Protein backbone atom coordinates (compact mmCIF):
# COMPACT_ATOMS: atom_id res chain seq x y z
CA MET A 1 122.50 -195.75 -257.07
CA ASP A 2 122.97 -193.03 -254.48
CA ALA A 3 126.42 -191.51 -254.14
CA VAL A 4 128.20 -191.34 -250.79
CA ARG A 5 131.52 -189.81 -251.94
CA MET A 6 132.07 -186.43 -253.56
CA CYS A 7 135.41 -187.36 -255.10
CA CYS A 8 136.90 -190.78 -255.74
CA ALA A 9 138.95 -192.64 -258.32
CA GLY A 10 138.93 -196.04 -259.98
CA LEU A 11 142.15 -197.53 -261.31
CA ASP A 12 142.31 -200.25 -263.94
CA VAL A 13 145.80 -201.69 -263.49
CA HIS A 14 147.64 -203.61 -266.21
CA GLN A 15 151.24 -204.65 -266.74
CA GLU A 16 152.24 -201.56 -268.73
CA THR A 17 149.43 -199.07 -268.06
CA VAL A 18 147.14 -197.76 -265.35
CA VAL A 19 143.90 -196.13 -266.48
CA ALA A 20 142.58 -193.70 -263.89
CA CYS A 21 139.06 -192.30 -263.69
CA VAL A 22 138.25 -189.56 -261.15
CA LEU A 23 134.58 -188.86 -260.46
CA LYS A 24 134.15 -185.48 -258.81
CA GLY A 25 131.11 -183.42 -257.93
CA PRO A 26 128.24 -182.93 -255.49
CA ILE A 27 126.63 -186.11 -254.22
CA GLU A 28 123.17 -185.21 -255.53
CA GLN A 29 124.38 -184.40 -259.07
CA LYS A 30 126.04 -186.30 -261.88
CA PRO A 31 129.81 -186.14 -261.30
CA GLN A 32 132.45 -184.83 -263.70
CA CYS A 33 134.59 -187.61 -265.11
CA HIS A 34 138.34 -187.10 -265.56
CA LEU A 35 140.27 -189.84 -267.36
CA LYS A 36 143.98 -190.31 -267.88
CA THR A 37 146.32 -193.22 -268.69
CA PHE A 38 149.67 -193.62 -266.95
CA GLY A 39 152.58 -196.01 -267.37
CA THR A 40 153.77 -198.32 -264.63
CA THR A 41 157.28 -197.00 -264.05
CA THR A 42 157.95 -195.36 -260.69
CA ARG A 43 158.16 -191.91 -262.31
CA GLU A 44 154.81 -192.39 -264.07
CA LEU A 45 153.14 -193.75 -260.92
CA LEU A 46 154.37 -190.67 -259.05
CA GLY A 47 152.73 -188.68 -261.86
CA LEU A 48 149.50 -190.57 -261.14
CA GLN A 49 149.82 -189.63 -257.47
CA ASP A 50 150.31 -185.96 -258.40
CA TRP A 51 147.33 -186.08 -260.79
CA LEU A 52 145.08 -187.53 -258.08
CA ASN A 53 146.27 -184.83 -255.66
CA GLU A 54 145.55 -182.11 -258.25
CA HIS A 55 141.95 -183.32 -258.37
CA GLY A 56 141.77 -183.51 -254.58
CA CYS A 57 141.06 -187.22 -254.80
CA LEU A 58 141.92 -189.06 -251.60
CA GLU A 59 139.77 -192.19 -252.04
CA VAL A 60 140.98 -194.68 -254.64
CA VAL A 61 139.88 -198.18 -255.60
CA MET A 62 141.68 -200.73 -257.78
CA GLU A 63 141.11 -204.35 -258.74
CA SER A 64 143.30 -207.08 -257.28
CA THR A 65 144.58 -208.70 -260.43
CA GLY A 66 147.59 -210.92 -259.74
CA VAL A 67 150.49 -208.90 -258.33
CA LEU A 68 150.14 -205.94 -260.70
CA TRP A 69 148.40 -203.83 -258.05
CA LYS A 70 151.35 -203.96 -255.62
CA PRO A 71 153.59 -201.22 -257.11
CA VAL A 72 150.61 -198.89 -257.50
CA TRP A 73 149.57 -199.59 -253.90
CA ASN A 74 153.10 -198.96 -252.61
CA ILE A 75 153.30 -195.55 -254.33
CA LEU A 76 149.80 -194.34 -253.36
CA GLU A 77 149.64 -195.85 -249.87
CA GLY A 78 150.81 -192.74 -247.99
CA SER A 79 148.73 -190.19 -249.89
CA CYS A 80 145.32 -191.86 -250.43
CA ASP A 81 142.75 -194.06 -248.73
CA LEU A 82 143.10 -197.17 -250.85
CA VAL A 83 140.64 -199.99 -251.39
CA LEU A 84 141.65 -203.21 -253.08
CA ALA A 85 138.60 -204.77 -254.74
CA ASN A 86 138.22 -208.44 -255.53
CA ALA A 87 137.88 -208.65 -259.33
CA ARG A 88 135.10 -211.27 -259.10
CA ARG A 89 132.94 -208.99 -256.97
CA VAL A 90 133.14 -205.91 -259.17
CA LYS A 91 132.53 -207.46 -262.58
CA ASN A 92 130.19 -205.51 -264.78
CA MET A 93 127.89 -206.91 -267.42
CA PRO A 94 129.50 -209.26 -269.98
CA GLY A 95 131.06 -207.52 -272.95
CA ARG A 96 132.77 -204.69 -271.05
CA LYS A 97 136.16 -204.70 -272.68
CA SER A 98 137.54 -201.17 -272.48
CA ASP A 99 140.06 -200.19 -269.81
CA ILE A 100 138.37 -196.80 -269.62
CA GLN A 101 135.00 -198.45 -268.98
CA ASP A 102 136.59 -200.67 -266.30
CA ALA A 103 138.11 -197.67 -264.51
CA ARG A 104 134.84 -195.72 -264.73
CA TRP A 105 132.84 -198.70 -263.43
CA LEU A 106 135.17 -199.08 -260.43
CA ALA A 107 134.91 -195.35 -259.68
CA GLN A 108 131.09 -195.46 -259.93
CA LEU A 109 130.85 -198.42 -257.56
CA HIS A 110 133.25 -196.76 -255.11
CA ARG A 111 131.38 -193.44 -255.29
CA CYS A 112 128.24 -195.29 -254.22
CA GLY A 113 130.01 -197.23 -251.46
CA LEU A 114 129.39 -200.61 -253.08
CA ILE A 115 132.92 -202.01 -252.92
CA GLU A 116 134.08 -204.07 -249.98
CA GLY A 117 137.84 -203.93 -249.82
CA SER A 118 140.12 -206.93 -249.52
CA MET A 119 142.38 -207.13 -246.49
CA VAL A 120 145.87 -205.78 -247.22
CA PRO A 121 148.30 -206.22 -244.31
CA GLU A 122 150.76 -203.58 -243.15
CA GLN A 123 154.01 -203.08 -245.07
CA ASP A 124 156.09 -205.07 -242.55
CA ILE A 125 153.82 -208.10 -242.87
CA ARG A 126 153.79 -207.83 -246.69
CA ASP A 127 157.59 -207.74 -246.70
CA LEU A 128 157.77 -210.75 -244.38
CA ARG A 129 155.36 -212.69 -246.59
CA ASP A 130 157.43 -211.90 -249.68
CA LEU A 131 160.64 -213.05 -247.97
CA THR A 132 158.99 -216.23 -246.70
CA ARG A 133 157.68 -217.07 -250.19
CA TYR A 134 161.09 -216.38 -251.70
CA ARG A 135 162.83 -218.58 -249.12
CA SER A 136 160.40 -221.44 -249.82
CA LYS A 137 161.08 -221.09 -253.54
CA MET A 138 164.86 -221.20 -252.96
CA VAL A 139 164.62 -224.28 -250.69
CA GLN A 140 162.58 -226.05 -253.38
CA ALA A 141 165.16 -225.10 -256.04
CA VAL A 142 168.04 -226.45 -253.89
CA THR A 143 166.16 -229.69 -253.26
CA ALA A 144 165.43 -230.09 -256.98
CA GLU A 145 169.13 -229.61 -257.83
CA LYS A 146 170.21 -232.13 -255.17
CA ASN A 147 167.75 -234.67 -256.58
CA ARG A 148 169.10 -234.13 -260.12
CA ILE A 149 172.68 -234.67 -258.90
CA HIS A 150 171.75 -237.83 -257.00
CA LYS A 151 169.88 -239.17 -260.01
CA SER A 152 172.73 -238.54 -262.46
CA CYS A 153 175.53 -239.80 -260.15
CA ARG A 154 174.05 -243.12 -259.10
CA MET A 155 176.56 -245.89 -258.88
CA PRO A 156 175.78 -249.01 -260.87
CA THR A 157 174.77 -251.86 -258.67
CA SER A 158 177.04 -254.89 -258.68
CA SER A 159 175.59 -258.34 -259.07
């Protein structure tokens, strides 16, 4: 595979950790690999942002697994060019189990320009979607409670 990026990163995002792999070096040579694991608190994600900046890495890819990518995206959005990869499209060979291998694989694919990013709307639209989903959930909860009350307070029918 021919490289198209001199410096890029792959992030393997989990609930409690983010494994980052930065591949850095000339396009025609094998890149240097820098690996580090971060937590998922805001302070630790800001540390990830600083670490990426130290390496001069402005192009970052991560898998879209559930909603775990959202906090990482929100922290890095202003400082990096982010790509959200569909997990089904970036799967490696069966048996790849290590978070480090996952992060390295994502970085290698991104370095070669082989990842097509998923569409991530602007912050305003994401916020509106979250509020709309939350409102729908609350309306359903109210309806469920009303139904429970009606069911438990039914008057006996007279004959």
